[in-house]
Every structure is written in structure tokens, then in C-alpha cells.
Amino acid sequence: MRKPIAASMIVLALVLIQGRMALAEDGHHHHGVQVIGGSVDDLISIARQMSPELQIAALEAAAALAKVDGAGSLADPKVSLAVEDWSTNRNGGNFPSNPASQTTKKLRISQELPFWGKRDLKREIAEAGARKAAVLKRQVENELVAKVKVAYAEYHSTHLAIDAARDLRARLDTLTKLAGARYGQALGKQQDVTRAQVEKSVLDTEIVRMDAERRKARIKINRLLARPLDAPLVEAPAPRVIPAMEALDLAALTDRAQSANPEIIAQQVTIEGSDKALSLAEKSWYPDFELTAGAVKREGEWRGYEAMVAMNIPLQWNLRTSEIGEAKAMAGAARTKRELRALELGNEVADAWISLKSAREVEKLLRESQLPQAEIGFQAAAKGYELGRSDLIDVLQTEQQLWKSNIDLIKVLFEQQMRLAELEKLVGGDL
């Protein structure tokens, strides 16, 4: 068993070293660090290799696995040498008077043996601890993947918002030139030119603010990937495809979350370990033994052997009842925690599913109704202003409505990505 564990730890160390080497290579390319982020799957793959939190969890899991070999092992044997029949000086002295060859020497070796079944229980408790550590590593990975998905969706949303703002600003440029031309021909007001310039400045401010949000999102992603914070990402991120709601059955998602979520699995492993600990505590009523075997040497010759069996007497009632009571309470607490977490997961899955469904419906309304109507309204107002049939204030009002509709669509798309990542985190895998 030791060889597979040692091999697994060596493989883990090699993986960590290779990951760090890859990061170092990226660092050496800076001012040409590899541009990544074409898809969220690429980022997730890098995060799994480079995340310090995940590496810590992996090492803790390896440490827990290494403990299994020693669990349930016998204690080291004891060796003793006794010298008997060594008489004192007959004249009242305190030193031996007879030569060493006339003494009796006994060489003994003893071994403690726990009662049958105790060693197996200790090993099973350690195995449960190793399984729990492995599940906790999976939980850390699950949370890391969810963070990467949300950060990538945020990065994508800021790009969409900046693109929409730049497109609208280009239209305002045209509108500003038109207002200036009309004013130059005494067909418009100077206030129109000023209002158009102010609206452009407001939009420029929004672009600067959103660009800052984009840089923050990029830093967040790089931090999750343990890359340099200013390392570049692709400037045209591709969003994840949202599954159809028909493929996301709420009851099936709830069942999956309550059975496959890493927290639930960890609680189940904790229950198993607590049950084994309770069995071990109950076995403390049974005595442990100590076997001793020895050889006897008299007058310089080995003349016999001896054997002895000793056992402890489990008389400390309070000690054992307290240990059993503690083990029962811990097992009961583990079961209650699992049931409570299962209920919480059911509620969280329902909340995320309802939010995702609502966001899909809002997106449909925005795409099919509000956004087209806002676009038509803006174009009509701009054309009317060009022909002198409407005022600039009407154009700016429709421009603000178009901007709000675009931002509402971007927000609802981000909401979908965030809710999908939340659902996948709750069920413990991709959908």
C-alpha cells in the first residue's frame, strides 16, 4: 500500500511543478504573455492546474491518504533484560557478592495486541478521513470553477457594454455634426449643439467607467488563474451557451444536487467515519492484551523459556461512557448536518432555476419587443430631427431609452451566466 501512495504523491508533486513551470514560462513571455480566454473551458483548465487553493487541498488530501497506512498498525514491540538472584555482600555491603555468572538472566520481548476488530476500525476511520479530504478537494475545485465562470461572464458583459456604448457614441457623433450644420444654416439652436456635446461627454464617461470594470474583471480572472494581474486576455470573449429550460428539469436538478454536491458527499463520508468511531468507542469495553515471551539463562547457560499474557481491565466506567456518548453525539450531528444541507440545497437550486427561467423570459421580451422598438424610435426621432420635424431633445430621449434597453439586455445575459454557474456549482458539475 505504501508504494501506490508514494507514487501518487510523486505524481502530484510533478503536476504541481509542471504547473509552476508553465506559469513561469507565461511570466517570461510578458509583454508577450500568452493571450488566453477564447473560452471559459480554457480558463478552467488553467485554474485547475495553477490555483494555490486547489494545490493546498490536493496536498491535504495526499496527507490524509498517507495516514491510512499507519492507522491500525501494531505498537512497537518491547525488549527487556532482567537480572535476578544477584545477592548482596554477606558482611553488610550493598554491592553484589556473587559473580554475574551465578545470576539468572531473563531476556523478554513483548507485544501489545488490541482486541479483535479495533485495528480494522482505526484503519476504516483513517480511510474515511482520506475520502473526506479528497471530497473537500473536489469541493474547492467546484467553487473555483464557479468563480472562474462568473468572472468570465462579467468580463464578457463589460465588453458587450463597451461595444454598445461605442456604437451609440458613433451615432451621437453624426447627430452632433447634424446639429452643428443646422445651427450654421440658422435652422437649429445652439443649445442643440451643446446638448449633443454634453450627451457625448456623458457617454464617454460611461465608456471610461466600463473600461475600468473590464480591467477589474480581467484582474479577477488572472488572480484565479495565478497569472500576472496585468496579463492579457482575449478582447472578444465567447459566452457560454445557456441550455434550454426544457433540458433543466427542476426535480432532476434537485435530486442531483442532494446526491452529487461535494458538501453532501463530504457529510456522508463524515457520517461513515462517525459510525466507525462509535463502534471503536463501544469496543473500548473489551480488554487489550500484551503477549510476552522470553528466554532464561542460569549459571551461564540458556536453560528455559517463559511466556506471559497480560490484559487491561476496563474498569473506568465514566471514561468509556463519555467516549461513547461523544461518538454518538458526533454521529447524530453529522446526520443532522447532512439533512439540513440537503434542504438548503433544494431551496438554492429552486431559487437559481427560477432566476434563470425569469432571465430567459426577460431576454426574450427585450430582444423581440423593447430593444427593436427603442431602435425604431431612435431612428425615427433622428430622421425627424434631420428633416426639421422634431427637436433634438426628442432624439436624446430615444437615445437614452435605446441605451437603457441595451444595458438591460446585457445585465440579463450576465444574470443567466451567473445563475447557470450557480446551478452547476450546486449540482457539482456541468449541465
Short mmCIF file of C-alpha atoms in Angstrom, two decimals:
data_model
loop_
_atom_site.label_atom_id
_atom_site.label_comp_id
_atom_site.label_asym_id
_atom_site.label_seq_id
_atom_site.Cartn_x
_atom_site.Cartn_y
_atom_site.Cartn_z
CA MET A 1 0.00 0.00 0.00
CA ARG A 2 2.90 2.33 0.69
CA LYS A 3 4.18 2.18 -2.91
CA PRO A 4 0.91 3.36 -4.52
CA ILE A 5 0.63 6.20 -2.01
CA ALA A 6 4.22 7.26 -2.53
CA ALA A 7 3.75 7.07 -6.28
CA SER A 8 0.58 9.17 -6.14
CA MET A 9 2.32 11.82 -4.06
CA ILE A 10 5.24 11.89 -6.51
CA VAL A 11 2.83 12.29 -9.44
CA LEU A 12 1.06 15.09 -7.59
CA ALA A 13 4.33 16.86 -6.93
CA LEU A 14 5.30 16.55 -10.60
CA VAL A 15 1.96 18.00 -11.67
CA LEU A 16 2.41 20.97 -9.32
CA ILE A 17 5.98 21.54 -10.54
CA GLN A 18 4.92 21.36 -14.18
CA GLY A 19 2.12 23.82 -13.48
CA ARG A 20 4.52 26.28 -11.85
CA MET A 21 6.91 25.87 -14.79
CA ALA A 22 4.08 26.72 -17.16
CA LEU A 23 3.31 29.84 -15.12
CA ALA A 24 6.97 30.80 -15.16
CA GLU A 25 7.01 30.44 -18.93
CA ASP A 26 3.99 32.73 -19.14
CA GLY A 27 5.79 35.23 -16.96
CA HIS A 28 8.82 35.12 -19.26
CA HIS A 29 6.58 35.98 -22.22
CA HIS A 30 5.20 39.09 -20.54
CA HIS A 31 4.94 41.96 -22.91
CA GLY A 32 4.06 38.82 -24.82
CA VAL A 33 2.39 36.66 -22.20
CA GLN A 34 0.27 34.07 -23.91
CA VAL A 35 -3.15 35.54 -24.66
CA ILE A 36 -5.81 33.18 -23.35
CA GLY A 37 -9.54 33.33 -22.68
CA GLY A 38 -11.03 32.27 -26.01
CA SER A 39 -13.46 30.15 -23.98
CA VAL A 40 -14.22 29.65 -20.34
CA ASP A 41 -13.16 25.99 -20.63
CA ASP A 42 -9.59 27.10 -21.37
CA LEU A 43 -9.54 29.24 -18.24
CA ILE A 44 -10.99 26.46 -16.10
CA SER A 45 -8.31 24.05 -17.30
CA ILE A 46 -5.57 26.52 -16.34
CA ALA A 47 -7.19 27.29 -12.99
CA ARG A 48 -7.27 23.59 -12.09
CA GLN A 49 -3.52 23.39 -12.68
CA MET A 50 -2.43 26.70 -11.19
CA SER A 51 -4.77 27.56 -8.31
CA PRO A 52 -2.87 27.67 -4.98
CA GLU A 53 -6.08 26.87 -3.08
CA LEU A 54 -6.58 23.72 -5.14
CA GLN A 55 -2.95 22.72 -4.72
CA ILE A 56 -3.26 23.09 -0.94
CA ALA A 57 -6.40 20.93 -0.94
CA ALA A 58 -4.62 18.31 -3.08
CA LEU A 59 -1.67 18.16 -0.68
CA GLU A 60 -4.01 17.87 2.31
CA ALA A 61 -5.81 15.01 0.56
CA ALA A 62 -2.46 13.29 -0.09
CA ALA A 63 -1.51 13.75 3.57
CA ALA A 64 -4.79 12.19 4.72
CA LEU A 65 -4.24 9.27 2.33
CA ALA A 66 -0.73 8.74 3.66
CA LYS A 67 -2.12 8.34 7.19
CA VAL A 68 -4.12 5.26 6.17
CA ASP A 69 -1.03 3.02 6.08
CA GLY A 70 -0.16 3.71 9.70
CA ALA A 71 -3.70 3.53 11.04
CA GLY A 72 -4.40 0.30 12.86
CA SER A 73 -0.76 -0.73 12.98
CA LEU A 74 0.57 -2.58 15.99
CA ALA A 75 2.64 -0.69 18.53
CA ASP A 76 6.38 -1.29 18.50
CA PRO A 77 7.41 -4.41 20.47
CA LYS A 78 9.33 -4.02 23.72
CA VAL A 79 12.55 -5.81 24.64
CA SER A 80 13.67 -6.12 28.25
CA LEU A 81 16.61 -7.72 30.06
CA ALA A 82 16.25 -8.68 33.72
CA VAL A 83 18.98 -9.88 36.09
CA GLU A 84 17.77 -11.85 39.13
CA ASP A 85 19.33 -13.67 42.10
CA TRP A 86 22.12 -11.13 42.48
CA SER A 87 22.90 -11.42 46.20
CA THR A 88 24.35 -8.65 48.30
CA ASN A 89 27.56 -8.90 50.35
CA ARG A 90 27.01 -11.02 53.47
CA ASN A 91 29.11 -8.63 55.53
CA GLY A 92 26.52 -5.88 55.12
CA GLY A 93 27.66 -4.39 51.88
CA ASN A 94 25.21 -3.16 49.23
CA PHE A 95 27.09 -4.48 46.21
CA PRO A 96 26.57 -7.95 44.71
CA SER A 97 28.80 -10.60 46.23
CA ASN A 98 28.25 -13.44 43.78
CA PRO A 99 29.71 -13.32 40.30
CA ALA A 100 27.49 -12.43 37.34
CA SER A 101 27.72 -15.98 36.06
CA GLN A 102 25.71 -17.21 39.07
CA THR A 103 22.76 -14.84 38.44
CA THR A 104 19.60 -15.55 36.50
CA LYS A 105 19.13 -13.53 33.38
CA LYS A 106 15.84 -13.19 31.50
CA LEU A 107 15.57 -11.74 28.01
CA ARG A 108 11.98 -10.88 27.15
CA ILE A 109 10.12 -9.49 24.13
CA SER A 110 6.53 -8.29 24.44
CA GLN A 111 3.87 -7.10 22.03
CA GLU A 112 0.64 -5.24 22.72
CA LEU A 113 -2.37 -6.66 20.85
CA PRO A 114 -5.63 -4.69 20.69
CA PHE A 115 -8.87 -6.61 20.96
CA TRP A 116 -10.09 -8.19 17.76
CA GLY A 117 -11.61 -5.61 15.39
CA LYS A 118 -10.13 -2.46 16.91
CA ARG A 119 -7.29 -2.21 14.40
CA ASP A 120 -9.67 -2.62 11.47
CA LEU A 121 -11.90 0.13 12.84
CA LYS A 122 -8.96 2.51 13.22
CA ARG A 123 -7.97 1.87 9.65
CA GLU A 124 -11.53 2.39 8.40
CA ILE A 125 -11.71 5.69 10.30
CA ALA A 126 -8.49 6.82 8.60
CA GLU A 127 -9.84 5.72 5.20
CA ALA A 128 -13.00 7.75 5.82
CA GLY A 129 -10.81 10.75 6.66
CA ALA A 130 -8.87 10.29 3.40
CA ARG A 131 -12.10 10.06 1.39
CA LYS A 132 -13.39 13.22 3.07
CA ALA A 133 -10.18 15.08 2.26
CA ALA A 134 -10.50 14.00 -1.38
CA VAL A 135 -14.11 15.22 -1.45
CA LEU A 136 -13.10 18.53 0.14
CA LYS A 137 -10.53 18.95 -2.64
CA ARG A 138 -13.33 18.40 -5.12
CA GLN A 139 -15.41 21.00 -3.27
CA VAL A 140 -12.60 23.55 -3.53
CA GLU A 141 -12.33 22.77 -7.24
CA ASN A 142 -16.11 23.10 -7.64
CA GLU A 143 -16.09 26.55 -6.02
CA LEU A 144 -13.06 27.62 -8.06
CA VAL A 145 -14.72 26.62 -11.32
CA ALA A 146 -17.84 28.59 -10.38
CA LYS A 147 -15.76 31.69 -9.62
CA VAL A 148 -13.99 31.44 -12.98
CA LYS A 149 -17.30 31.09 -14.82
CA VAL A 150 -18.80 34.14 -13.11
CA ALA A 151 -15.65 36.23 -13.61
CA TYR A 152 -15.53 35.30 -17.30
CA ALA A 153 -19.21 36.21 -17.70
CA GLU A 154 -18.51 39.56 -16.05
CA TYR A 155 -15.56 40.13 -18.39
CA HIS A 156 -17.78 39.32 -21.39
CA SER A 157 -20.55 41.64 -20.15
CA THR A 158 -18.21 44.61 -19.85
CA HIS A 159 -17.08 44.06 -23.44
CA LEU A 160 -20.70 43.99 -24.62
CA ALA A 161 -21.46 47.19 -22.73
CA ILE A 162 -18.39 48.96 -24.14
CA ASP A 163 -19.27 47.86 -27.68
CA ALA A 164 -22.84 49.12 -27.27
CA ALA A 165 -21.62 52.45 -25.86
CA ARG A 166 -19.13 52.96 -28.71
CA ASP A 167 -21.79 52.16 -31.30
CA LEU A 168 -24.16 54.68 -29.73
CA ARG A 169 -21.41 57.26 -29.47
CA ALA A 170 -20.74 56.97 -33.19
CA ARG A 171 -24.38 57.80 -33.77
CA LEU A 172 -24.12 60.76 -31.45
CA ASP A 173 -21.12 61.99 -33.44
CA THR A 174 -23.29 62.07 -36.52
CA LEU A 175 -26.07 63.75 -34.58
CA THR A 176 -23.68 66.40 -33.22
CA LYS A 177 -22.45 67.20 -36.72
CA LEU A 178 -26.03 67.44 -37.90
CA ALA A 179 -26.90 69.83 -35.05
CA GLY A 180 -23.88 71.97 -35.92
CA ALA A 181 -24.82 72.04 -39.59
CA ARG A 182 -28.42 73.04 -38.82
CA TYR A 183 -27.20 75.77 -36.49
CA GLY A 184 -24.82 77.05 -39.16
CA GLN A 185 -27.76 77.28 -41.57
CA ALA A 186 -29.88 79.08 -38.95
CA LEU A 187 -32.22 76.08 -38.89
CA GLY A 188 -31.35 74.94 -35.37
CA LYS A 189 -30.41 76.20 -31.96
CA GLN A 190 -27.02 76.48 -30.35
CA GLN A 191 -28.49 74.68 -27.32
CA ASP A 192 -28.91 71.63 -29.56
CA VAL A 193 -25.19 71.56 -30.30
CA THR A 194 -24.41 71.96 -26.60
CA ARG A 195 -26.84 69.22 -25.57
CA ALA A 196 -25.39 66.82 -28.12
CA GLN A 197 -21.86 67.55 -26.88
CA VAL A 198 -22.95 67.02 -23.27
CA GLU A 199 -24.59 63.71 -24.17
CA LYS A 200 -21.39 62.60 -25.90
CA SER A 201 -19.40 63.52 -22.79
CA VAL A 202 -21.77 61.52 -20.60
CA LEU A 203 -21.33 58.51 -22.87
CA ASP A 204 -17.56 58.97 -22.88
CA THR A 205 -17.65 58.91 -19.09
CA GLU A 206 -19.62 55.67 -19.20
CA ILE A 207 -17.08 54.13 -21.56
CA VAL A 208 -14.22 55.04 -19.22
CA ARG A 209 -16.11 53.62 -16.23
CA MET A 210 -16.94 50.39 -18.07
CA ASP A 211 -13.37 50.04 -19.26
CA ALA A 212 -12.28 50.18 -15.63
CA GLU A 213 -14.81 47.43 -14.84
CA ARG A 214 -13.38 45.40 -17.70
CA ARG A 215 -9.86 45.71 -16.28
CA LYS A 216 -11.15 44.70 -12.84
CA ALA A 217 -12.77 41.61 -14.33
CA ARG A 218 -9.51 40.74 -16.12
CA ILE A 219 -7.57 41.11 -12.87
CA LYS A 220 -10.07 38.87 -11.10
CA ILE A 221 -9.63 36.17 -13.73
CA ASN A 222 -5.84 36.41 -13.63
CA ARG A 223 -5.88 36.18 -9.85
CA LEU A 224 -7.96 32.99 -10.02
CA LEU A 225 -5.50 31.58 -12.56
CA ALA A 226 -2.42 32.67 -10.55
CA ARG A 227 -1.21 34.71 -13.54
CA PRO A 228 0.29 38.19 -13.50
CA LEU A 229 -2.56 40.57 -12.78
CA ASP A 230 -1.90 42.58 -15.94
CA ALA A 231 -1.59 39.50 -18.17
CA PRO A 232 -3.72 39.93 -21.32
CA LEU A 233 -6.92 38.10 -22.15
CA VAL A 234 -8.67 37.88 -25.48
CA GLU A 235 -10.60 41.03 -26.33
CA ALA A 236 -13.55 39.13 -27.79
CA PRO A 237 -14.58 36.55 -25.15
CA ALA A 238 -17.11 33.95 -26.23
CA PRO A 239 -20.05 33.45 -23.84
CA ARG A 240 -21.15 30.01 -22.75
CA VAL A 241 -24.25 28.54 -24.38
CA ILE A 242 -27.20 28.53 -21.97
CA PRO A 243 -29.11 25.22 -22.08
CA ALA A 244 -32.80 25.34 -22.92
CA MET A 245 -35.04 25.38 -19.88
CA GLU A 246 -36.71 22.19 -21.13
CA ALA A 247 -33.40 20.40 -20.54
CA LEU A 248 -33.12 21.72 -16.98
CA ASP A 249 -35.75 19.80 -15.03
CA LEU A 250 -36.04 21.27 -11.54
CA ALA A 251 -36.79 17.96 -9.82
CA ALA A 252 -33.85 16.23 -11.53
CA LEU A 253 -31.52 19.10 -10.65
CA THR A 254 -32.64 18.98 -7.02
CA ASP A 255 -32.06 15.22 -6.80
CA ARG A 256 -28.65 15.61 -8.39
CA ALA A 257 -27.66 18.40 -6.01
CA GLN A 258 -28.79 16.41 -2.97
CA SER A 259 -26.73 13.39 -4.04
CA ALA A 260 -23.73 14.68 -6.02
CA ASN A 261 -22.93 18.01 -4.37
CA PRO A 262 -19.44 17.74 -2.77
CA GLU A 263 -20.73 19.11 0.54
CA ILE A 264 -23.35 16.35 0.71
CA ILE A 265 -20.79 13.69 -0.16
CA ALA A 266 -18.41 15.07 2.48
CA GLN A 267 -21.17 14.92 5.09
CA GLN A 268 -21.95 11.33 4.09
CA VAL A 269 -18.30 10.35 4.49
CA THR A 270 -18.28 12.13 7.86
CA ILE A 271 -21.28 10.03 8.92
CA GLU A 272 -19.44 6.86 7.94
CA GLY A 273 -16.37 7.92 9.91
CA SER A 274 -18.51 8.85 12.92
CA ASP A 275 -20.21 5.46 12.86
CA LYS A 276 -16.82 3.75 12.84
CA ALA A 277 -15.66 5.97 15.70
CA LEU A 278 -18.75 4.98 17.67
CA SER A 279 -18.06 1.29 17.06
CA LEU A 280 -14.47 1.78 18.22
CA ALA A 281 -15.64 3.59 21.36
CA GLU A 282 -18.04 0.73 22.16
CA LYS A 283 -15.21 -1.77 21.74
CA SER A 284 -13.26 0.04 24.46
CA TRP A 285 -15.21 -2.16 26.91
CA TYR A 286 -13.20 -5.10 25.63
CA PRO A 287 -9.69 -5.58 27.01
CA ASP A 288 -6.43 -5.28 25.12
CA PHE A 289 -3.68 -7.84 25.61
CA GLU A 290 0.07 -7.96 25.92
CA LEU A 291 1.95 -11.13 24.98
CA THR A 292 5.42 -11.72 26.38
CA ALA A 293 7.93 -14.43 25.54
CA GLY A 294 11.41 -14.81 26.98
CA ALA A 295 14.44 -17.00 27.49
CA VAL A 296 16.05 -17.77 30.89
CA LYS A 297 19.81 -18.07 31.41
CA ARG A 298 21.21 -19.62 34.63
CA GLU A 299 24.86 -20.18 35.52
CA GLY A 300 25.95 -19.08 32.08
CA GLU A 301 23.63 -21.40 30.14
CA TRP A 302 20.23 -20.90 28.50
CA ARG A 303 18.08 -23.37 30.41
CA GLY A 304 14.48 -22.49 29.72
CA TYR A 305 11.80 -20.26 28.34
CA GLU A 306 8.86 -18.38 29.72
CA ALA A 307 5.63 -16.89 28.38
CA MET A 308 3.14 -14.48 29.82
CA VAL A 309 -0.23 -12.97 28.85
CA ALA A 310 -1.42 -9.70 30.37
CA MET A 311 -4.63 -7.76 29.80
CA ASN A 312 -6.03 -4.46 30.91
CA ILE A 313 -9.25 -4.40 32.90
CA PRO A 314 -11.74 -1.79 31.58
CA LEU A 315 -12.96 -0.54 34.94
CA GLN A 316 -13.04 3.21 34.21
CA TRP A 317 -16.77 3.43 33.63
CA ASN A 318 -17.00 7.22 33.29
CA LEU A 319 -14.18 7.34 30.75
CA ARG A 320 -15.82 4.85 28.42
CA THR A 321 -19.37 6.13 28.75
CA SER A 322 -18.18 9.66 27.98
CA GLU A 323 -16.30 8.46 24.90
CA ILE A 324 -19.34 6.54 23.66
CA GLY A 325 -21.63 9.50 24.38
CA GLU A 326 -19.35 11.84 22.45
CA ALA A 327 -19.20 9.45 19.48
CA LYS A 328 -22.99 9.10 19.40
CA ALA A 329 -23.46 12.86 19.53
CA MET A 330 -20.96 13.41 16.72
CA ALA A 331 -22.66 10.79 14.55
CA GLY A 332 -26.06 12.36 15.20
CA ALA A 333 -24.72 15.83 14.44
CA ALA A 334 -23.26 14.62 11.14
CA ARG A 335 -26.60 13.16 10.07
CA THR A 336 -28.47 16.32 11.03
CA LYS A 337 -25.98 18.49 9.13
CA ARG A 338 -26.45 16.36 6.03
CA GLU A 339 -30.24 16.59 6.21
CA LEU A 340 -30.09 20.36 6.77
CA ARG A 341 -27.68 20.90 3.89
CA ALA A 342 -29.88 18.77 1.61
CA LEU A 343 -32.86 21.03 2.40
CA GLU A 344 -30.76 24.15 1.83
CA LEU A 345 -29.53 22.79 -1.50
CA GLY A 346 -33.10 22.16 -2.59
CA ASN A 347 -34.01 25.78 -1.85
CA GLU A 348 -30.87 27.15 -3.52
CA VAL A 349 -31.43 25.07 -6.66
CA ALA A 350 -35.04 26.26 -6.87
CA ASP A 351 -34.00 29.91 -6.43
CA ALA A 352 -31.29 29.67 -9.11
CA TRP A 353 -33.60 27.80 -11.51
CA ILE A 354 -36.42 30.33 -11.11
CA SER A 355 -34.00 33.23 -11.56
CA LEU A 356 -32.56 31.63 -14.72
CA LYS A 357 -36.03 30.99 -16.13
CA SER A 358 -37.07 34.57 -15.39
CA ALA A 359 -33.91 35.94 -17.03
CA ARG A 360 -34.60 33.89 -20.18
CA GLU A 361 -38.12 35.28 -20.38
CA VAL A 362 -36.89 38.86 -19.86
CA GLU A 363 -34.27 38.37 -22.58
CA LYS A 364 -36.98 37.24 -24.99
CA LEU A 365 -39.08 40.33 -24.27
CA LEU A 366 -36.08 42.62 -24.66
CA ARG A 367 -34.96 41.09 -27.95
CA GLU A 368 -38.40 40.75 -29.51
CA SER A 369 -40.09 43.89 -28.27
CA GLN A 370 -38.34 46.53 -26.19
CA LEU A 371 -34.99 46.71 -27.99
CA PRO A 372 -36.42 46.76 -31.56
CA GLN A 373 -38.96 49.39 -30.54
CA ALA A 374 -36.23 51.52 -28.93
CA GLU A 375 -34.12 51.23 -32.09
CA ILE A 376 -37.05 52.23 -34.30
CA GLY A 377 -37.88 55.12 -32.01
CA PHE A 378 -34.32 56.43 -32.07
CA GLN A 379 -34.00 56.19 -35.85
CA ALA A 380 -37.39 57.84 -36.35
CA ALA A 381 -36.53 60.69 -33.98
CA ALA A 382 -33.13 61.19 -35.62
CA LYS A 383 -34.69 61.24 -39.09
CA GLY A 384 -37.37 63.64 -37.87
CA TYR A 385 -34.73 65.97 -36.46
CA GLU A 386 -32.79 65.81 -39.71
CA LEU A 387 -35.93 66.87 -41.58
CA GLY A 388 -36.80 69.53 -39.03
CA ARG A 389 -39.93 67.74 -37.80
CA SER A 390 -38.76 67.10 -34.22
CA ASP A 391 -36.49 68.64 -31.63
CA LEU A 392 -33.10 67.35 -30.50
CA ILE A 393 -34.47 66.70 -27.02
CA ASP A 394 -36.76 64.06 -28.56
CA VAL A 395 -33.77 62.38 -30.19
CA LEU A 396 -31.79 62.36 -26.95
CA GLN A 397 -34.71 60.88 -25.03
CA THR A 398 -34.99 58.00 -27.51
CA GLU A 399 -31.20 57.61 -27.39
CA GLN A 400 -31.33 57.22 -23.62
CA GLN A 401 -34.12 54.65 -23.94
CA LEU A 402 -32.08 52.71 -26.50
CA TRP A 403 -29.05 52.80 -24.21
CA LYS A 404 -31.12 51.60 -21.26
CA SER A 405 -32.57 48.74 -23.34
CA ASN A 406 -29.08 47.63 -24.39
CA ILE A 407 -27.82 47.74 -20.82
CA ASP A 408 -30.89 45.81 -19.61
CA LEU A 409 -30.17 43.09 -22.18
CA ILE A 410 -26.51 42.87 -21.15
CA LYS A 411 -27.49 42.65 -17.49
CA VAL A 412 -29.98 39.87 -18.12
CA LEU A 413 -27.42 37.93 -20.18
CA PHE A 414 -24.96 38.22 -17.30
CA GLU A 415 -27.69 37.11 -14.90
CA GLN A 416 -28.19 33.95 -16.97
CA GLN A 417 -24.49 33.12 -16.98
CA MET A 418 -24.27 33.71 -13.23
CA ARG A 419 -27.34 31.56 -12.47
CA LEU A 420 -26.08 28.76 -14.72
CA ALA A 421 -22.74 28.79 -12.91
CA GLU A 422 -24.60 28.71 -9.59
CA LEU A 423 -26.70 25.74 -10.67
CA GLU A 424 -23.62 23.85 -11.85
CA LYS A 425 -21.89 24.57 -8.59
CA LEU A 426 -24.88 23.24 -6.64
CA VAL A 427 -25.20 20.03 -8.67
CA GLY A 428 -21.43 19.50 -8.67
CA GLY A 429 -20.80 19.50 -12.42
CA ASP A 430 -21.54 20.99 -15.82
CA LEU A 431 -25.04 20.99 -17.27
#
